[in-house]
């Protein structure tokens, strides 16, 4: 007979930590980090209810970043979705974009506009 795993093993709790780097827009005073933090706290859904963070999801701000940490299954894609929603609400979606710079880090950058001979007549 083969060896079996012990029956009293506990499943690991997921620990997710996502960072949103807002350095460029903050330097130009385009967004306010405290507004963005409160937006995330009010809009994150836990068990189908908004604003129901209940210790399972934590949103904290550092100098120029926001850190979203969760002890429940949490999607990186959801963090990007809420960030884009905030930018749309502030009418900044035309000028800023959300880019993943590493596995758990998003960065808010300015859109680059290519000027392909706009002076032609």
CSV table of N, CA and C in Angstrom, one decimal:
chain,number,residue,atom,x,y,z
A,1,UNK,N,0.8,-1.2,0.0
A,1,UNK,CA,0.0,0.0,0.0
A,1,UNK,C,0.9,1.2,0.0
A,2,UNK,N,0.4,2.3,-0.7
A,2,UNK,CA,1.1,3.6,-0.8
A,2,UNK,C,0.8,4.4,0.4
A,3,UNK,N,1.7,5.4,0.6
A,3,UNK,CA,1.5,6.3,1.7
A,3,UNK,C,0.4,7.4,1.4
A,4,UNK,N,-0.4,7.7,2.4
A,4,UNK,CA,-1.5,8.6,2.2
A,4,UNK,C,-1.2,9.9,3.0
A,5,UNK,N,-1.7,11.0,2.5
A,5,UNK,CA,-1.5,12.3,3.2
A,5,UNK,C,-2.4,12.2,4.4
A,6,UNK,N,-2.0,12.9,5.5
A,6,UNK,CA,-2.8,13.0,6.7
A,6,UNK,C,-4.1,13.6,6.4
A,7,UNK,N,-5.2,13.2,7.1
A,7,UNK,CA,-6.5,13.7,6.9
A,7,UNK,C,-6.8,15.0,7.4
A,8,UNK,N,-6.0,15.5,8.4
A,8,UNK,CA,-6.2,16.7,9.1
A,8,UNK,C,-5.4,17.9,8.5
A,9,UNK,N,-5.1,17.8,7.2
A,9,UNK,CA,-4.4,18.9,6.6
A,9,UNK,C,-5.3,20.0,6.3
A,10,UNK,N,-4.9,21.2,6.5
A,10,UNK,CA,-5.7,22.4,6.3
A,10,UNK,C,-5.3,23.0,4.9
A,11,UNK,N,-6.2,23.6,4.2
A,11,UNK,CA,-5.9,24.2,3.0
A,11,UNK,C,-5.3,25.6,3.3
A,12,UNK,N,-4.3,26.0,2.5
A,12,UNK,CA,-3.6,27.3,2.7
A,12,UNK,C,-4.6,28.4,2.4
A,13,UNK,N,-4.6,29.4,3.2
A,13,UNK,CA,-5.3,30.6,2.9
A,13,UNK,C,-4.6,31.4,1.9
A,14,UNK,N,-5.3,31.8,0.8
A,14,UNK,CA,-4.6,32.6,-0.2
A,14,UNK,C,-4.2,34.0,0.4
A,15,UNK,N,-3.0,34.4,0.1
A,15,UNK,CA,-2.5,35.7,0.4
A,15,UNK,C,-2.2,36.5,-0.9
A,16,UNK,N,-3.0,37.4,-1.2
A,16,UNK,CA,-2.8,38.2,-2.4
A,16,UNK,C,-2.4,39.6,-2.0
A,17,UNK,N,-1.4,40.1,-2.7
A,17,UNK,CA,-0.9,41.5,-2.5
A,17,UNK,C,-0.7,42.2,-3.8
A,18,UNK,N,-1.5,43.2,-4.1
A,18,UNK,CA,-1.4,43.9,-5.4
A,18,UNK,C,-1.0,45.3,-5.1
A,19,UNK,N,-0.1,45.9,-5.9
A,19,UNK,CA,0.4,47.2,-5.8
A,19,UNK,C,0.0,48.0,-7.0
A,20,UNK,N,-0.6,49.2,-6.8
A,20,UNK,CA,-0.9,50.2,-7.9
A,20,UNK,C,0.0,51.4,-7.7
A,21,UNK,N,0.9,51.5,-8.6
A,21,UNK,CA,1.9,52.6,-8.6
A,21,UNK,C,1.3,53.8,-9.3
A,22,UNK,N,1.1,54.9,-8.6
A,22,UNK,CA,0.5,56.1,-9.1
A,22,UNK,C,1.5,57.3,-9.1
A,23,UNK,N,2.7,57.0,-9.2
A,23,UNK,CA,3.8,58.1,-9.1
A,23,UNK,C,3.6,59.2,-10.1
A,24,UNK,N,3.5,58.9,-11.4
A,24,UNK,CA,3.5,59.9,-12.4
A,24,UNK,C,2.3,60.9,-12.3
A,25,UNK,N,1.1,60.3,-12.2
A,25,UNK,CA,-0.1,61.3,-12.0
A,25,UNK,C,-0.1,62.0,-10.7
A,26,UNK,N,0.5,61.5,-9.7
A,26,UNK,CA,0.6,62.2,-8.4
A,26,UNK,C,1.6,63.4,-8.5
A,27,UNK,N,2.7,63.2,-9.2
A,27,UNK,CA,3.6,64.2,-9.3
A,27,UNK,C,3.1,65.4,-10.0
A,28,UNK,N,2.1,65.2,-11.0
A,28,UNK,CA,1.5,66.2,-11.7
A,28,UNK,C,0.2,66.7,-11.1
A,29,UNK,N,-0.2,66.2,-10.0
A,29,UNK,CA,-1.4,66.5,-9.3
A,29,UNK,C,-2.6,66.2,-10.1
A,30,UNK,N,-2.6,65.1,-10.9
A,30,UNK,CA,-3.7,64.7,-11.7
A,30,UNK,C,-4.8,63.9,-10.9
A,31,UNK,N,-4.3,63.0,-10.0
A,31,UNK,CA,-5.2,62.3,-9.2
A,31,UNK,C,-4.9,62.5,-7.7
A,32,UNK,N,-5.8,62.3,-6.9
A,32,UNK,CA,-5.6,62.4,-5.4
A,32,UNK,C,-5.7,61.0,-4.8
A,33,UNK,N,-4.6,60.6,-4.2
A,33,UNK,CA,-4.5,59.2,-3.7
A,33,UNK,C,-5.5,58.8,-2.7
A,34,UNK,N,-5.8,59.8,-1.8
A,34,UNK,CA,-6.8,59.5,-0.8
A,34,UNK,C,-8.2,59.2,-1.4
A,35,UNK,N,-8.6,60.0,-2.5
A,35,UNK,CA,-9.8,59.7,-3.1
A,35,UNK,C,-9.8,58.3,-3.8
A,36,UNK,N,-8.7,58.0,-4.4
A,36,UNK,CA,-8.6,56.7,-5.1
A,36,UNK,C,-8.7,55.6,-4.0
A,37,UNK,N,-8.1,55.8,-2.9
A,37,UNK,CA,-8.2,54.8,-1.8
A,37,UNK,C,-9.6,54.6,-1.3
A,38,UNK,N,-10.3,55.7,-1.1
A,38,UNK,CA,-11.7,55.6,-0.6
A,38,UNK,C,-12.6,55.0,-1.7
A,39,UNK,N,-12.3,55.3,-3.0
A,39,UNK,CA,-13.1,54.7,-4.1
A,39,UNK,C,-12.9,53.2,-4.0
A,40,UNK,N,-11.7,52.7,-3.9
A,40,UNK,CA,-11.5,51.2,-3.8
A,40,UNK,C,-12.2,50.6,-2.6
A,41,UNK,N,-12.1,51.3,-1.5
A,41,UNK,CA,-12.7,50.7,-0.3
A,41,UNK,C,-14.2,50.6,-0.4
A,42,UNK,N,-14.8,51.6,-1.1
A,42,UNK,CA,-16.3,51.6,-1.3
A,42,UNK,C,-16.7,50.6,-2.4
A,43,UNK,N,-15.9,50.4,-3.4
A,43,UNK,CA,-16.3,49.6,-4.6
A,43,UNK,C,-15.9,48.1,-4.6
A,44,UNK,N,-15.0,47.7,-3.7
A,44,UNK,CA,-14.5,46.3,-3.8
A,44,UNK,C,-15.7,45.4,-3.2
A,45,UNK,N,-16.0,44.4,-4.0
A,45,UNK,CA,-17.1,43.5,-3.5
A,45,UNK,C,-16.5,42.3,-2.9
A,46,UNK,N,-17.0,41.9,-1.7
A,46,UNK,CA,-16.7,40.7,-1.0
A,46,UNK,C,-18.0,40.0,-0.8
A,47,UNK,N,-18.1,38.8,-1.2
A,47,UNK,CA,-19.3,37.9,-1.1
A,47,UNK,C,-20.5,38.6,-1.7
A,48,UNK,N,-20.3,39.3,-2.8
A,48,UNK,CA,-21.4,40.0,-3.6
A,48,UNK,C,-21.9,41.3,-3.0
A,49,UNK,N,-21.2,41.8,-2.0
A,49,UNK,CA,-21.7,43.1,-1.4
A,49,UNK,C,-20.5,44.1,-1.5
A,50,UNK,N,-20.8,45.3,-1.9
A,50,UNK,CA,-19.8,46.4,-2.0
A,50,UNK,C,-19.6,46.9,-0.6
A,51,UNK,N,-18.3,47.3,-0.3
A,51,UNK,CA,-18.0,47.9,1.0
A,51,UNK,C,-18.0,46.9,2.1
A,52,UNK,N,-18.0,45.7,1.8
A,52,UNK,CA,-18.0,44.6,2.8
A,52,UNK,C,-16.6,44.0,2.9
A,53,UNK,N,-15.6,44.8,3.3
A,53,UNK,CA,-14.2,44.4,3.3
A,53,UNK,C,-14.0,43.4,4.5
A,54,UNK,N,-14.5,43.7,5.6
A,54,UNK,CA,-14.6,42.9,6.8
A,54,UNK,C,-13.3,42.2,7.1
A,55,UNK,N,-12.2,42.9,7.0
A,55,UNK,CA,-10.9,42.3,7.4
A,55,UNK,C,-10.3,41.3,6.4
A,56,UNK,N,-11.0,40.9,5.4
A,56,UNK,CA,-10.5,40.0,4.4
A,56,UNK,C,-9.7,40.7,3.3
A,57,UNK,N,-10.1,42.0,3.1
A,57,UNK,CA,-9.4,42.8,2.1
A,57,UNK,C,-9.0,44.1,2.7
A,58,UNK,N,-7.7,44.5,2.5
A,58,UNK,CA,-7.2,45.7,3.1
A,58,UNK,C,-6.7,46.6,2.0
A,59,UNK,N,-7.0,47.9,2.0
A,59,UNK,CA,-6.5,48.8,1.1
A,59,UNK,C,-5.7,49.9,1.9
A,60,UNK,N,-4.4,50.0,1.6
A,60,UNK,CA,-3.6,50.9,2.3
A,60,UNK,C,-2.8,51.8,1.3
A,61,UNK,N,-2.4,53.0,1.7
A,61,UNK,CA,-1.6,53.8,0.8
A,61,UNK,C,-0.3,54.1,1.4
A,62,UNK,N,0.7,54.0,0.5
A,62,UNK,CA,2.1,54.4,0.9
A,62,UNK,C,2.3,55.8,0.3
A,63,UNK,N,3.6,56.2,0.1
A,63,UNK,CA,3.9,57.5,-0.4
A,63,UNK,C,3.2,57.8,-1.7
A,64,UNK,N,3.4,56.9,-2.7
A,64,UNK,CA,2.8,57.1,-4.0
A,64,UNK,C,2.3,55.9,-4.6
A,65,UNK,N,1.9,54.9,-3.8
A,65,UNK,CA,1.3,53.7,-4.2
A,65,UNK,C,0.1,53.3,-3.3
A,66,UNK,N,-0.7,52.5,-3.9
A,66,UNK,CA,-1.8,51.8,-3.1
A,66,UNK,C,-1.5,50.4,-3.1
A,67,UNK,N,-1.8,49.7,-1.9
A,67,UNK,CA,-1.5,48.3,-1.8
A,67,UNK,C,-2.9,47.7,-1.4
A,68,UNK,N,-3.3,46.7,-2.2
A,68,UNK,CA,-4.5,46.0,-2.0
A,68,UNK,C,-4.1,44.6,-1.6
A,69,UNK,N,-4.4,44.2,-0.3
A,69,UNK,CA,-4.0,42.8,0.1
A,69,UNK,C,-5.3,42.1,0.6
A,70,UNK,N,-5.3,40.8,0.2
A,70,UNK,CA,-6.5,40.0,0.5
A,70,UNK,C,-6.2,38.7,1.0
A,71,UNK,N,-7.0,38.2,1.9
A,71,UNK,CA,-6.8,36.8,2.5
A,71,UNK,C,-7.9,35.9,1.9
A,72,UNK,N,-8.6,36.3,0.9
A,72,UNK,CA,-9.6,35.5,0.2
A,72,UNK,C,-9.2,35.4,-1.2
A,73,UNK,N,-9.8,34.5,-2.0
A,73,UNK,CA,-9.4,34.5,-3.4
A,73,UNK,C,-9.8,35.9,-4.1
A,74,UNK,N,-8.8,36.5,-4.7
A,74,UNK,CA,-9.0,37.8,-5.2
A,74,UNK,C,-8.2,38.0,-6.6
A,75,UNK,N,-8.9,38.6,-7.5
A,75,UNK,CA,-8.3,38.6,-8.9
A,75,UNK,C,-7.5,39.9,-9.1
A,76,UNK,N,-6.4,39.8,-9.8
A,76,UNK,CA,-5.6,40.9,-10.2
A,76,UNK,C,-6.4,41.7,-11.2
A,77,UNK,N,-7.1,41.0,-12.0
A,77,UNK,CA,-7.9,41.6,-13.1
A,77,UNK,C,-9.0,42.6,-12.5
A,78,UNK,N,-9.5,42.2,-11.3
A,78,UNK,CA,-10.5,43.0,-10.7
A,78,UNK,C,-9.9,44.3,-10.2
A,79,UNK,N,-8.7,44.3,-9.7
A,79,UNK,CA,-8.0,45.5,-9.3
A,79,UNK,C,-7.8,46.5,-10.5
A,80,UNK,N,-7.5,45.9,-11.7
A,80,UNK,CA,-7.3,46.7,-12.9
A,80,UNK,C,-8.6,47.3,-13.3
A,81,UNK,N,-9.7,46.5,-13.2
A,81,UNK,CA,-11.0,46.9,-13.6
A,81,UNK,C,-11.5,48.1,-12.8
A,82,UNK,N,-11.3,48.0,-11.4
A,82,UNK,CA,-11.7,49.1,-10.6
A,82,UNK,C,-10.8,50.3,-10.8
A,83,UNK,N,-9.5,50.2,-11.1
A,83,UNK,CA,-8.6,51.3,-11.4
A,83,UNK,C,-9.1,52.0,-12.6
A,84,UNK,N,-9.5,51.3,-13.7
A,84,UNK,CA,-9.9,51.9,-14.9
A,84,UNK,C,-11.3,52.6,-14.7
A,85,UNK,N,-12.1,52.0,-13.8
A,85,UNK,CA,-13.4,52.6,-13.5
A,85,UNK,C,-13.2,53.9,-12.8
A,86,UNK,N,-12.2,54.0,-11.9
A,86,UNK,CA,-11.9,55.2,-11.2
A,86,UNK,C,-11.4,56.3,-12.2
A,87,UNK,N,-10.6,55.9,-13.1
A,87,UNK,CA,-10.1,56.9,-14.1
A,87,UNK,C,-11.2,57.4,-15.0
A,88,UNK,N,-12.1,56.5,-15.3
A,88,UNK,CA,-13.3,56.9,-16.1
A,88,UNK,C,-14.2,57.9,-15.4
A,89,UNK,N,-14.4,57.6,-14.1
A,89,UNK,CA,-15.2,58.5,-13.3
A,89,UNK,C,-14.6,59.9,-13.1
A,90,UNK,N,-13.3,60.0,-13.1
A,90,UNK,CA,-12.6,61.2,-13.0
A,90,UNK,C,-12.3,61.9,-14.4
A,91,UNK,N,-12.8,61.3,-15.4
A,91,UNK,CA,-12.6,61.7,-16.8
A,91,UNK,C,-11.1,61.8,-17.2
A,92,UNK,N,-10.4,60.8,-16.7
A,92,UNK,CA,-8.9,60.7,-17.0
A,92,UNK,C,-8.6,59.6,-17.9
A,93,UNK,N,-9.6,58.8,-18.3
A,93,UNK,CA,-9.3,57.6,-19.1
A,93,UNK,C,-8.7,57.9,-20.5
A,94,UNK,N,-9.0,59.1,-21.0
A,94,UNK,CA,-8.4,59.5,-22.3
A,94,UNK,C,-6.9,59.8,-22.2
A,95,UNK,N,-6.4,60.1,-21.0
A,95,UNK,CA,-5.0,60.5,-20.8
A,95,UNK,C,-4.1,59.5,-20.1
A,96,UNK,N,-4.8,58.6,-19.3
A,96,UNK,CA,-4.0,57.7,-18.5
A,96,UNK,C,-4.4,56.2,-18.9
A,97,UNK,N,-3.4,55.3,-18.7
A,97,UNK,CA,-3.7,53.9,-18.9
A,97,UNK,C,-3.1,53.1,-17.7
A,98,UNK,N,-3.6,51.9,-17.5
A,98,UNK,CA,-3.1,51.0,-16.5
A,98,UNK,C,-2.3,49.9,-17.1
A,99,UNK,N,-1.1,49.7,-16.7
A,99,UNK,CA,-0.2,48.8,-17.3
A,99,UNK,C,0.4,47.9,-16.2
A,100,UNK,N,0.5,46.6,-16.5
A,100,UNK,CA,1.1,45.7,-15.5
A,100,UNK,C,2.6,45.7,-15.7
A,101,UNK,N,3.4,46.0,-14.7
A,101,UNK,CA,4.8,46.1,-14.8
A,101,UNK,C,5.5,44.8,-14.3
A,102,UNK,N,4.8,44.1,-13.4
A,102,UNK,CA,5.3,42.8,-13.0
A,102,UNK,C,4.1,42.0,-12.5
A,103,UNK,N,4.4,40.8,-11.9
A,103,UNK,CA,3.3,39.9,-11.6
A,103,UNK,C,2.2,40.5,-10.8
A,104,UNK,N,2.5,41.3,-9.7
A,104,UNK,CA,1.5,41.8,-8.8
A,104,UNK,C,1.5,43.3,-8.8
A,105,UNK,N,2.1,44.0,-9.8
A,105,UNK,CA,2.2,45.4,-9.8
A,105,UNK,C,1.5,46.0,-11.0
A,106,UNK,N,0.7,47.0,-10.8
A,106,UNK,CA,0.2,47.8,-11.9
A,106,UNK,C,0.7,49.2,-11.8
A,107,UNK,N,0.9,49.9,-12.9
A,107,UNK,CA,1.3,51.3,-12.9
A,107,UNK,C,0.4,52.1,-13.8
A,108,UNK,N,0.1,53.3,-13.3
A,108,UNK,CA,-0.7,54.2,-14.1
A,108,UNK,C,0.2,55.1,-14.9
A,109,UNK,N,0.1,55.1,-16.2
A,109,UNK,CA,1.0,55.9,-17.0
A,109,UNK,C,0.2,56.8,-18.0
A,110,UNK,N,0.9,57.7,-18.5
A,110,UNK,CA,0.2,58.6,-19.5
A,110,UNK,C,0.2,57.9,-20.9
A,111,UNK,N,-0.9,58.1,-21.6
A,111,UNK,CA,-0.9,57.6,-23.0
A,111,UNK,C,0.1,58.4,-23.9
A,112,UNK,N,0.7,57.7,-24.8
A,112,UNK,CA,1.6,58.4,-25.7
A,112,UNK,C,0.8,58.6,-27.0
A,113,UNK,N,0.8,59.8,-27.5
A,113,UNK,CA,0.1,60.1,-28.7
A,113,UNK,C,1.1,60.3,-29.8
A,114,UNK,N,0.9,59.5,-30.8
A,114,UNK,CA,1.8,59.6,-32.0
A,114,UNK,C,1.3,60.8,-32.9
A,115,UNK,N,2.2,61.7,-33.2
A,115,UNK,CA,1.8,62.8,-34.1
A,115,UNK,C,2.3,62.5,-35.5
A,116,UNK,N,1.5,61.9,-36.3
A,116,UNK,CA,1.8,61.5,-37.6
A,116,UNK,C,1.4,62.6,-38.7
A,117,UNK,N,2.2,63.7,-38.7
A,117,UNK,CA,2.0,64.7,-39.7
A,117,UNK,C,0.6,65.4,-39.6
A,118,UNK,N,0.3,65.9,-38.4
A,118,UNK,CA,-1.0,66.6,-38.2
A,118,UNK,C,-1.1,67.9,-38.9
A,119,UNK,N,0.1,68.4,-39.3
A,119,UNK,CA,0.1,69.8,-39.9
A,119,UNK,C,-0.1,69.7,-41.4
A,120,UNK,N,-0.5,68.6,-42.0
A,120,UNK,CA,-0.7,68.5,-43.4
A,120,UNK,C,-2.0,69.2,-43.8
A,121,UNK,N,-1.9,69.9,-45.0
A,121,UNK,CA,-3.1,70.5,-45.5
A,121,UNK,C,-3.0,70.5,-47.0
